[in-house]
mmCIF file of C-alpha atoms and ligand atoms in Angstrom:
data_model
loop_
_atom_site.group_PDB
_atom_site.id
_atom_site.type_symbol
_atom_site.label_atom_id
_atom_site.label_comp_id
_atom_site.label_asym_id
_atom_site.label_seq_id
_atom_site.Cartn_x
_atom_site.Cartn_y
_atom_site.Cartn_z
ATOM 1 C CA UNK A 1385 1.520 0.962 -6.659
ATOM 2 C CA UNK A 1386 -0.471 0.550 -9.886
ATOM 3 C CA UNK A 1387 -1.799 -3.040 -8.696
ATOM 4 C CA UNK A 1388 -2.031 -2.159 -4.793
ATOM 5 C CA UNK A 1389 -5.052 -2.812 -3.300
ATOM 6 C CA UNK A 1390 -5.222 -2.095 0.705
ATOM 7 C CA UNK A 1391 -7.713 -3.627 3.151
ATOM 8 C CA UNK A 1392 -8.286 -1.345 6.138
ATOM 9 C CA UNK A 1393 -9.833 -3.431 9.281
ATOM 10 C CA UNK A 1394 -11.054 -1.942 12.354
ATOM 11 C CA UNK A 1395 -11.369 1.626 9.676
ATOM 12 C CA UNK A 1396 -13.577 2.813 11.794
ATOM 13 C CA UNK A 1397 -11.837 2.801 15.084
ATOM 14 C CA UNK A 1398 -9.876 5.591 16.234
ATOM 15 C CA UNK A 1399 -6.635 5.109 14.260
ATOM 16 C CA UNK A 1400 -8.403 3.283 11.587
ATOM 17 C CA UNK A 1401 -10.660 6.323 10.640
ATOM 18 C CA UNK A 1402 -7.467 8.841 10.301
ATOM 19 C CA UNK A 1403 -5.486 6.188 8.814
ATOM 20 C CA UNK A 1404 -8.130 5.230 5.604
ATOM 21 C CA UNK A 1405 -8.135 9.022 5.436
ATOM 22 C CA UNK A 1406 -4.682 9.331 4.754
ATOM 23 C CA UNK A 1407 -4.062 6.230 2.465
ATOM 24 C CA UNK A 1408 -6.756 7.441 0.471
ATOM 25 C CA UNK A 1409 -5.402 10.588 -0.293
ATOM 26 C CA UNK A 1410 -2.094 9.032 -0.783
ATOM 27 C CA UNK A 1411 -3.020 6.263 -3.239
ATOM 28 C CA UNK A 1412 -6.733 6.812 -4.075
ATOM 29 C CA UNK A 1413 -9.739 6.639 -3.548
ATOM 30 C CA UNK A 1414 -11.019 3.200 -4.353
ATOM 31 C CA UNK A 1415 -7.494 1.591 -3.692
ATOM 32 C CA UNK A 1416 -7.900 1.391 -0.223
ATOM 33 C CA UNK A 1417 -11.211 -0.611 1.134
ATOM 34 C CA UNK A 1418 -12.679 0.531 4.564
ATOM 35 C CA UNK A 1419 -14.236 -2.397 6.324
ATOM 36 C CA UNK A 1420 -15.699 -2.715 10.268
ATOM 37 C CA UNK A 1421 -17.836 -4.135 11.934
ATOM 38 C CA UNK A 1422 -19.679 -0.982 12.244
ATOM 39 C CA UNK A 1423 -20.767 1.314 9.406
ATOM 40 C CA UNK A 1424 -18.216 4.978 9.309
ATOM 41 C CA UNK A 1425 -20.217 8.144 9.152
ATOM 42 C CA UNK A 1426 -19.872 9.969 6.196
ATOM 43 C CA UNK A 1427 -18.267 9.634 2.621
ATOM 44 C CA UNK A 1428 -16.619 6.541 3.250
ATOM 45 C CA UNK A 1429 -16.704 4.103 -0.070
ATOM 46 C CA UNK A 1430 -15.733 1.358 -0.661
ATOM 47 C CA UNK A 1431 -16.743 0.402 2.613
ATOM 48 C CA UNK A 1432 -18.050 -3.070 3.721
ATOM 49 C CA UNK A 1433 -19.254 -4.707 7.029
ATOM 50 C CA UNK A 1434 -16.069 -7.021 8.272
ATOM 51 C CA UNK A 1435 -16.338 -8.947 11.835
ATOM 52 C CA UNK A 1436 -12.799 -9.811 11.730
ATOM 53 C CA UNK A 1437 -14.403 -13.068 13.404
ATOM 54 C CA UNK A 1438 -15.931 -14.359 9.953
ATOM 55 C CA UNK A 1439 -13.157 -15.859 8.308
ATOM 56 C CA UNK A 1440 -15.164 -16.660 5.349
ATOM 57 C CA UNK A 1441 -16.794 -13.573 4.903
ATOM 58 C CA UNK A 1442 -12.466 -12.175 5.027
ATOM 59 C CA UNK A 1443 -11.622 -14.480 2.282
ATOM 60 C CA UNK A 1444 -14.417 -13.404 0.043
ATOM 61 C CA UNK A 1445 -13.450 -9.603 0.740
ATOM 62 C CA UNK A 1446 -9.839 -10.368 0.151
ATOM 63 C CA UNK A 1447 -10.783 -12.529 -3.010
ATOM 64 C CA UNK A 1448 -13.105 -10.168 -4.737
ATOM 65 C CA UNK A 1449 -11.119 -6.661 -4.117
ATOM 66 C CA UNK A 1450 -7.840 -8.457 -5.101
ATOM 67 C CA UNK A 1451 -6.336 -7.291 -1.712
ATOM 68 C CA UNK A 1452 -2.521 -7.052 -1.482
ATOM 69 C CA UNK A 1453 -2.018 -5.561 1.285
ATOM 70 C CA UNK A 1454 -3.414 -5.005 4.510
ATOM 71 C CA UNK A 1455 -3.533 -2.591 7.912
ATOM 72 C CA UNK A 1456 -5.049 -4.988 9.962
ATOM 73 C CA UNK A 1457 -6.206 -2.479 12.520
ATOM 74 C CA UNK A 1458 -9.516 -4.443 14.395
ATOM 75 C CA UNK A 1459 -9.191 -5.098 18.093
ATOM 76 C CA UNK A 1460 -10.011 -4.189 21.373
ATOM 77 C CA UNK A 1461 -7.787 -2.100 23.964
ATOM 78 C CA UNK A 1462 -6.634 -2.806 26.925
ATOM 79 C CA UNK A 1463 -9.043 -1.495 29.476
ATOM 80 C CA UNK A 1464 -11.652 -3.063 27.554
ATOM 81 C CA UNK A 1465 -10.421 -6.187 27.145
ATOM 82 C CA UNK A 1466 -10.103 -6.737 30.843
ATOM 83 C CA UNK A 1467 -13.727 -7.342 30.718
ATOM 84 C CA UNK A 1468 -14.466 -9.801 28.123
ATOM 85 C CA UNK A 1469 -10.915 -11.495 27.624
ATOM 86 C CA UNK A 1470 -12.007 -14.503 25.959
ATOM 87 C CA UNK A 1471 -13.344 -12.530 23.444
ATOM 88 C CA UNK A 1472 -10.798 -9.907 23.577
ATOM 89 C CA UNK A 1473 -8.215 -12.878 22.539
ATOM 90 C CA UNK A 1474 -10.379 -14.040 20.235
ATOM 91 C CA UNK A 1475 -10.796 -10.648 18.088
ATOM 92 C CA UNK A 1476 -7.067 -9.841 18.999
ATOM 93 C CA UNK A 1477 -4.718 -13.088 18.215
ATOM 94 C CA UNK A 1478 -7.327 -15.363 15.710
ATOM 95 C CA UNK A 1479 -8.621 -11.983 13.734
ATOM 96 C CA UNK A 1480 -4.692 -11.733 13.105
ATOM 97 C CA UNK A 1481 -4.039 -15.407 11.883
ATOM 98 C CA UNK A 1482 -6.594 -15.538 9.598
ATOM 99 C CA UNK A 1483 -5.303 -12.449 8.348
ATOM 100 C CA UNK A 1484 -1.468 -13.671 8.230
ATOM 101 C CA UNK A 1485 -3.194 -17.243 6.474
ATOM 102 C CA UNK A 1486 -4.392 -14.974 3.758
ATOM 103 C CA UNK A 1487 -1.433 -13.194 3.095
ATOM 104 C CA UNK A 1488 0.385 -16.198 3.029
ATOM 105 C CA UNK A 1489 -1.884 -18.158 0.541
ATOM 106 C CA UNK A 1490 -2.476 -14.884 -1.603
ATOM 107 C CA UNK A 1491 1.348 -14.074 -1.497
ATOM 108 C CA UNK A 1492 0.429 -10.759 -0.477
ATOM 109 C CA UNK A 1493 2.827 -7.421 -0.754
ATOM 110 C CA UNK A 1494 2.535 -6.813 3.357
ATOM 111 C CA UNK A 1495 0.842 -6.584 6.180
ATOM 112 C CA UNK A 1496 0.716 -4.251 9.239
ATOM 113 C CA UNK A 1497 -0.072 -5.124 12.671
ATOM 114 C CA UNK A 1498 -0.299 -2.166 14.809
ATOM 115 C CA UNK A 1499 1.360 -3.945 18.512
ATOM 116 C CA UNK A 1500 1.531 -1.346 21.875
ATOM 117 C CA UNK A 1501 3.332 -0.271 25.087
ATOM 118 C CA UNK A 1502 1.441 -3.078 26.398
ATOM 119 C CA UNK A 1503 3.258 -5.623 25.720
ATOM 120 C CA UNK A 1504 5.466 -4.333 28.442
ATOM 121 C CA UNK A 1505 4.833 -5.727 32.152
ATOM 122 C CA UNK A 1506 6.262 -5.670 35.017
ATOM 123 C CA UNK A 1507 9.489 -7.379 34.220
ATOM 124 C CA UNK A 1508 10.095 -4.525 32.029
ATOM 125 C CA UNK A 1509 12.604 -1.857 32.720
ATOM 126 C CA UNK A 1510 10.443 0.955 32.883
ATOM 127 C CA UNK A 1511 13.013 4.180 31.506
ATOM 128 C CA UNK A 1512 14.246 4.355 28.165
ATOM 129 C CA UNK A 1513 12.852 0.792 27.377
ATOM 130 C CA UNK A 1514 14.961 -1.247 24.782
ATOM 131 C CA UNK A 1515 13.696 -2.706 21.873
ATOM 132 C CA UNK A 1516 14.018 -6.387 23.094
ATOM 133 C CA UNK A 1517 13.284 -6.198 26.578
ATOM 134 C CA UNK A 1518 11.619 -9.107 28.858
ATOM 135 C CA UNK A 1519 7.796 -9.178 27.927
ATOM 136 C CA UNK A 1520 5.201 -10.005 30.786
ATOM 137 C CA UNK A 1521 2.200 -8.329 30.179
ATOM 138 C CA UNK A 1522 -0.684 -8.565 32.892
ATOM 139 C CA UNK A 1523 -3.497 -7.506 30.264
ATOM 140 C CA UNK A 1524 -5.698 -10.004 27.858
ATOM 141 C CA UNK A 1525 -5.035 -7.168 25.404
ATOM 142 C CA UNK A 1526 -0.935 -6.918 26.055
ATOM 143 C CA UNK A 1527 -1.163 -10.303 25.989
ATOM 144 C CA UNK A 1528 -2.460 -10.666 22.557
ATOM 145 C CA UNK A 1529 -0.450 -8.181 21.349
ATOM 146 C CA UNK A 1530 2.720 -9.986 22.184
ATOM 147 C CA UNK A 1531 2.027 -12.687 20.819
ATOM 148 C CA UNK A 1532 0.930 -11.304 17.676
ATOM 149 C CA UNK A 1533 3.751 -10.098 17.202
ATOM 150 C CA UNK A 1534 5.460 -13.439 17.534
ATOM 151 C CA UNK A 1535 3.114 -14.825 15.057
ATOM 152 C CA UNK A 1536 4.453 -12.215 12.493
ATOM 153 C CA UNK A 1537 7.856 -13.012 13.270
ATOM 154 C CA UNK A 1538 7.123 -16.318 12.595
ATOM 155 C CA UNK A 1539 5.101 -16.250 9.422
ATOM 156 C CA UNK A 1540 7.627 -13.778 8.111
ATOM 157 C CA UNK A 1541 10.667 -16.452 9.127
ATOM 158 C CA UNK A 1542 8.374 -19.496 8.106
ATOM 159 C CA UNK A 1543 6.594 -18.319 5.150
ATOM 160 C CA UNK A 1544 8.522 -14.408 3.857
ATOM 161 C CA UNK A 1545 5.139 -12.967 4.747
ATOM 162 C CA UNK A 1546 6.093 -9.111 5.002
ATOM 163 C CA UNK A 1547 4.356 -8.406 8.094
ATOM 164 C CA UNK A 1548 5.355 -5.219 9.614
ATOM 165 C CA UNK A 1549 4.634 -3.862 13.455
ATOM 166 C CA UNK A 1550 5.058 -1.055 15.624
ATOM 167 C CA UNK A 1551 4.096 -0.809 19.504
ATOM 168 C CA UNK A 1552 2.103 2.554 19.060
ATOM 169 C CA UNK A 1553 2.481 4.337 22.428
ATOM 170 C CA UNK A 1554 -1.083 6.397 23.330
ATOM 171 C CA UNK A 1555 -2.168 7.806 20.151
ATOM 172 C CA UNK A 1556 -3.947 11.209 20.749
ATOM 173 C CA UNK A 1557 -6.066 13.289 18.362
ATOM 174 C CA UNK A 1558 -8.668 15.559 17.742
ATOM 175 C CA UNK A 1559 -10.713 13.753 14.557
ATOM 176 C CA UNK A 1560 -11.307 10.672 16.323
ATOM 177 C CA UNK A 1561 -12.212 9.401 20.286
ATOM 178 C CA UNK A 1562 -10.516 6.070 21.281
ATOM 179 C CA UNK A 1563 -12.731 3.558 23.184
ATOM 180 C CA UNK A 1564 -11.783 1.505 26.108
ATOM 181 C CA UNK A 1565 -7.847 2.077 26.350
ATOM 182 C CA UNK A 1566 -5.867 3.484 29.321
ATOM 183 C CA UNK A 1567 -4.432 6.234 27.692
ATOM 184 C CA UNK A 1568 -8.139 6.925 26.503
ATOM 185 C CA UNK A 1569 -7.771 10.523 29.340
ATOM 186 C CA UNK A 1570 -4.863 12.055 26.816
ATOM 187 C CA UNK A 1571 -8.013 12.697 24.140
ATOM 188 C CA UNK A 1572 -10.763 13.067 26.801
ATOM 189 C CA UNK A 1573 -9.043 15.711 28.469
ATOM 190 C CA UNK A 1574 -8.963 18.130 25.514
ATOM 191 C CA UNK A 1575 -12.728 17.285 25.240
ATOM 192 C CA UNK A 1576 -13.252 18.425 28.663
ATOM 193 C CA UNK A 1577 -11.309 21.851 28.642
ATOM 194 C CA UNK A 1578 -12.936 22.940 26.036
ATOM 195 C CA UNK A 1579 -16.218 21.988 27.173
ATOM 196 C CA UNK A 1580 -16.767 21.739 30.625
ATOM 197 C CA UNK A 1581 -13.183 23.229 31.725
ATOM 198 C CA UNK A 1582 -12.302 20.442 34.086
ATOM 199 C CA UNK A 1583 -11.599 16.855 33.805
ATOM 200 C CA UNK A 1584 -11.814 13.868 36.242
ATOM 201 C CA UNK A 1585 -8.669 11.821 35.472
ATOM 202 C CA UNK A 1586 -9.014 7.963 35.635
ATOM 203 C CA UNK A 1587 -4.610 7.883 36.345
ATOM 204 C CA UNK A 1588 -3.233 9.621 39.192
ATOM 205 C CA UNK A 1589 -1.442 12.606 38.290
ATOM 206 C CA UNK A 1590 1.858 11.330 38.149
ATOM 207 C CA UNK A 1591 1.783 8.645 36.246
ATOM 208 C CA UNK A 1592 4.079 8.999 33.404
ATOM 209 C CA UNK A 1593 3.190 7.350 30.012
ATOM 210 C CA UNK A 1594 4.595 7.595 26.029
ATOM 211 C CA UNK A 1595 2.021 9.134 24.031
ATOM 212 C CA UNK A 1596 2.112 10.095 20.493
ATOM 213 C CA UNK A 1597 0.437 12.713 18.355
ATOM 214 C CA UNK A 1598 -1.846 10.998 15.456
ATOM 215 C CA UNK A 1599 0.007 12.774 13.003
ATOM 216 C CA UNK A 1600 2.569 11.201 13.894
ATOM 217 C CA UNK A 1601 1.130 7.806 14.389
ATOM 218 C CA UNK A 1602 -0.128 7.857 10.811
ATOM 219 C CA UNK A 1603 3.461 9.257 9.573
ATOM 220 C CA UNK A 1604 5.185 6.021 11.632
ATOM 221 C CA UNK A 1605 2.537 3.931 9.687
ATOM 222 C CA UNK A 1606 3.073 4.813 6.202
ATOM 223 C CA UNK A 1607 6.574 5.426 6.164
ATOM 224 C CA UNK A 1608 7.137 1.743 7.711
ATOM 225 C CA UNK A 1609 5.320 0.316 5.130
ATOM 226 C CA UNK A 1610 7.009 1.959 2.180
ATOM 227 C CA UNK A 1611 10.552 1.497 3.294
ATOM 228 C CA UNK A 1612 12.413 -1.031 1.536
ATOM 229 C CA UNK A 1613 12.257 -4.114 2.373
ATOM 230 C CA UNK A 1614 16.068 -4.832 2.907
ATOM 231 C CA UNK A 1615 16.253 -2.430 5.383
ATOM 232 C CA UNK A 1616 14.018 -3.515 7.666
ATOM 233 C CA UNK A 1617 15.432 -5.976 10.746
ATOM 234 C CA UNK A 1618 12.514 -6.759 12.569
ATOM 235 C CA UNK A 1619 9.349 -8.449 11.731
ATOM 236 C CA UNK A 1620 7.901 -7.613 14.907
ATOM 237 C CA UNK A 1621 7.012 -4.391 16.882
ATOM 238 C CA UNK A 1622 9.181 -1.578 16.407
ATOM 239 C CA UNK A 1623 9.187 0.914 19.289
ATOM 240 C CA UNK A 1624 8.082 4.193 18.969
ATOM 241 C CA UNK A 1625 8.389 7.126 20.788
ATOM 242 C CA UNK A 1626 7.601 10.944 20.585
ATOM 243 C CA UNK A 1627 6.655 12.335 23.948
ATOM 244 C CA UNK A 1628 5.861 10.859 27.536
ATOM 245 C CA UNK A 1629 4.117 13.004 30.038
ATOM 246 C CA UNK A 1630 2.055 12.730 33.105
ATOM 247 C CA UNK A 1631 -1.301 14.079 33.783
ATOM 248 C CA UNK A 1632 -0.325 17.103 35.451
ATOM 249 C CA UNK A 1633 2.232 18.048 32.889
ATOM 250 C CA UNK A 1634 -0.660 17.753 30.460
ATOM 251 C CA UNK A 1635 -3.347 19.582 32.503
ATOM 252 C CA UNK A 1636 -0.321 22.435 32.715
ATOM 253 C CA UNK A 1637 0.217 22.434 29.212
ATOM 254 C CA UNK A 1638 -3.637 23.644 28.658
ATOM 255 C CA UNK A 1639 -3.855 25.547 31.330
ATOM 256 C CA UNK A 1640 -1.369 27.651 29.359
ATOM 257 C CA UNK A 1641 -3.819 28.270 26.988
ATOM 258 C CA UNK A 1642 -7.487 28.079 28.963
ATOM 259 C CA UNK A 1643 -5.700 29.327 32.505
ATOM 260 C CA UNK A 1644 -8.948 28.410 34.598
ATOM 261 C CA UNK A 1645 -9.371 24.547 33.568
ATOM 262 C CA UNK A 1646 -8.928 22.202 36.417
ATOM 263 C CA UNK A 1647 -7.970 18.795 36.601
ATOM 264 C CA UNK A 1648 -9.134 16.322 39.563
ATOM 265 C CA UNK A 1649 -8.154 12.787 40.052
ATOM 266 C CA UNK A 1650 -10.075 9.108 40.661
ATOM 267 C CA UNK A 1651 -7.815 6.646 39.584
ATOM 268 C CA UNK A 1652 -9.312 3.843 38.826
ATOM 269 C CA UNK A 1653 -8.773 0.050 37.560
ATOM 270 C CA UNK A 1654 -6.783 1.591 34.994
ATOM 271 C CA UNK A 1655 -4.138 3.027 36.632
ATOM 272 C CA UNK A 1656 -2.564 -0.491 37.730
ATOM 273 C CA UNK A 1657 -2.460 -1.173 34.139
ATOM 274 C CA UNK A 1658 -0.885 2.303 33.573
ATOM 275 C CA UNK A 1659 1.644 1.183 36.099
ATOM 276 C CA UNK A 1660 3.020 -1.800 34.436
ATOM 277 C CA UNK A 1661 3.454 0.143 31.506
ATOM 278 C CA UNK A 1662 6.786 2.040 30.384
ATOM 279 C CA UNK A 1663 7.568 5.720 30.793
ATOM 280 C CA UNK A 1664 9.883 6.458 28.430
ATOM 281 C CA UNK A 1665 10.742 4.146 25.060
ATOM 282 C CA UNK A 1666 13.904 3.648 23.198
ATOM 283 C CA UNK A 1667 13.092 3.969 19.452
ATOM 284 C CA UNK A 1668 16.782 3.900 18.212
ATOM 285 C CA UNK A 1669 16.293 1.100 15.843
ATOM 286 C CA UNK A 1670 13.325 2.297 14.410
ATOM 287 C CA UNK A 1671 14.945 5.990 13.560
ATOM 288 C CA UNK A 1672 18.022 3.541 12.392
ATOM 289 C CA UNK A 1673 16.023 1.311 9.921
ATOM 290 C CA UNK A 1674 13.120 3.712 8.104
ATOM 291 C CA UNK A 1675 14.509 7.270 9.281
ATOM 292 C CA UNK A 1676 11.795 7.579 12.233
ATOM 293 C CA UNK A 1677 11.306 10.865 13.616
ATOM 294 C CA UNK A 1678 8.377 12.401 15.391
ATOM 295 C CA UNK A 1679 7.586 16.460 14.304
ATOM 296 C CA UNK A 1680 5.228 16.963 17.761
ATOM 297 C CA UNK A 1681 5.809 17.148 21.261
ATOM 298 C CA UNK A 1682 3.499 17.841 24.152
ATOM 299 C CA UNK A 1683 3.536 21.975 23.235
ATOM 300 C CA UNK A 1684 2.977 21.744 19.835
ATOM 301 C CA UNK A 1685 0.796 18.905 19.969
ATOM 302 C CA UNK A 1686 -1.565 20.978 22.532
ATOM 303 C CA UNK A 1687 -1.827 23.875 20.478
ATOM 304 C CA UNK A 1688 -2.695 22.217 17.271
ATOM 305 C CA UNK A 1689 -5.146 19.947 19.398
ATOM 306 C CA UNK A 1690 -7.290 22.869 20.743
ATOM 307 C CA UNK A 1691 -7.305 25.074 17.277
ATOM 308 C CA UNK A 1692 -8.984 22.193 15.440
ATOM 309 C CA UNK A 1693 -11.132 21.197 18.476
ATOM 310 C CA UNK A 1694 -12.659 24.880 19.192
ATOM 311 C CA UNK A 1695 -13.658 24.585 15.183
ATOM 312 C CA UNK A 1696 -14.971 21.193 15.400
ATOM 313 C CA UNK A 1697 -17.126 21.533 19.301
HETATM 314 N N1 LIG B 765 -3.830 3.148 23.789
HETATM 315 C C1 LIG B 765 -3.827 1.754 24.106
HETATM 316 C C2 LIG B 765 -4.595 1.476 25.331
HETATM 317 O O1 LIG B 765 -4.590 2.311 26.208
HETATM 318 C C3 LIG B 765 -2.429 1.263 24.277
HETATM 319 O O2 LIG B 765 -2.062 0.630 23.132
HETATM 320 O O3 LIG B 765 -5.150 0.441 25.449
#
């Protein structure tokens, strides 16, 4: 690692924050640059301001930290996206390229693109989804995702970039909030209980989605980009699963611990993208290729949740 130097985009985001963290304590300190386009509260350097949009401004960041590798972590989710998605493309697909273009010219070490359970649709079998399944995804944001993850096949075919993916199912945890996504009520929901103790639910209750604890998340992360490289067999988005549960199963699962919270239900926009969305994933070649394997499921993941959220509310 002595020469590694990592570019974090999008650090400040709700993976990206956790993530930097992490690296950081893994490699160093000032091995790992934080960069977004807005400013991270607290001890963050080396930080700088990145709009993954400024392809110049990229270069010069690349150029001057030495960069070798990058987590390419800038976009925006899928409920989001739904309202801006020419822009949402934009950020999503050409943020990517000019990231794969510099890893290509620099002859970078690797590069990972985080992909999602949106790139399913509705053409997708929805239980125990395969790893190459038919991909028809009805959001700007799955749609972007699917294709970047084409474009990394390709630049690793064309070019033997090392680009490296996973389709991150919901990613839930207490040190950060996610922003515009339709699994966004997983994290809210813990929020709420402890607060308020109820929660208005933007999915109807039975509406079953993979979700994943960050811990997790950042485990699937790291250990997929330090697995050798021979024993890798895709280039594109591994699936990944840990848990999948509804609303209701969730709401139970804390009401275990805080008996009196209450859950009510206004679906919204969101749900029909919920609904095109797998239930359950198939993650065989992922455990078969780096040794995936998630530690939390809905239980333990609730429990931890709540102890670090009562100390942090
Ligand atoms: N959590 C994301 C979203 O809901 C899925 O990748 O948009």
């Amino acid at each position: 690692m002595s020469n590694t130097k990592i570019l974090v985009t999008g650090a400040n985001g709700q993976i990206g924050r956790v993530l930097t963290t992490a690296l950081r304590e893994k490699y160093g300190k000032e091995t790992v640059l934080a960069t977004d386009i807005t400013k991270i509260e607290g001890d963050i350097e080396p930080f700088e301001f990145l709009d993954i949009l400024n392809t110049q401004r990229l270069k010069e960041i690349v150029q001057d930290y030495d960069i070798t590798q990058v987590y390419h972590l800038a976009a925006i989710l899928s409920a989001s996206g739904e309202w801006n998605p020419v822009k949402t493309w934009n950020i999503n697909l050409n943020g990517l390229l000019s990231i794969l273009e510099l890893a290509r010219e620099k002859q970078m070490d690797r590069v990972f693109f985080p992909s999602t359970i949106a790139v399913f649709g509705n053409t997708t079998p929805r239980i125990n989804t395969h790893q190459d399944v038919p991909l028809l995804p009805t959001t700007v944001y799955g749609m972007s995702k699917t294709s970047g993850e084409l474009w990394c096949n390709y630049y690793h075919l064309k070019y033997g970039v090392d680009a490296r993916s996973v389709r991150y199912p919901g990613i839930i945890g207490w040190q950060s909030l996610p922003a515009g996504g339709t699994t966004d009520y997983a994290v809210e929901i813990y929020h709420e209980a402890l607060k308020s103790g109820k929660y208005e639910c933007f999915l109807a209750e039975n509406t079953r989605l993979p979700m994943m604890y960050m811990n997790d998340a950042i485990k699937a992360t790291i250990d997929l980009m330090e697995a050798p490289k021979e024993s890798l067999s895709l280039h594109y988005g591994y699936n990944l699963a840990a848990m999948s549960f509804t609303p209701a199963e969730i709401a139970a699962e804390i009401q275990k611990h805080i008996p009196d919270f209450k859950i009510s239900y206004k679906p919204d926009f969101r749900q029909e993208i919920a609904a095109s969305w797998s239930e359950t994933i198939d993650d065989s070649q992922a455990r078969k290729d780096w040794n995936w394997k998630p530690d939390f499921d809905l239980a333990s993941m609730t429990v931890d949740m709540l102890k670090h959220l009562r100390e942090i509310l």
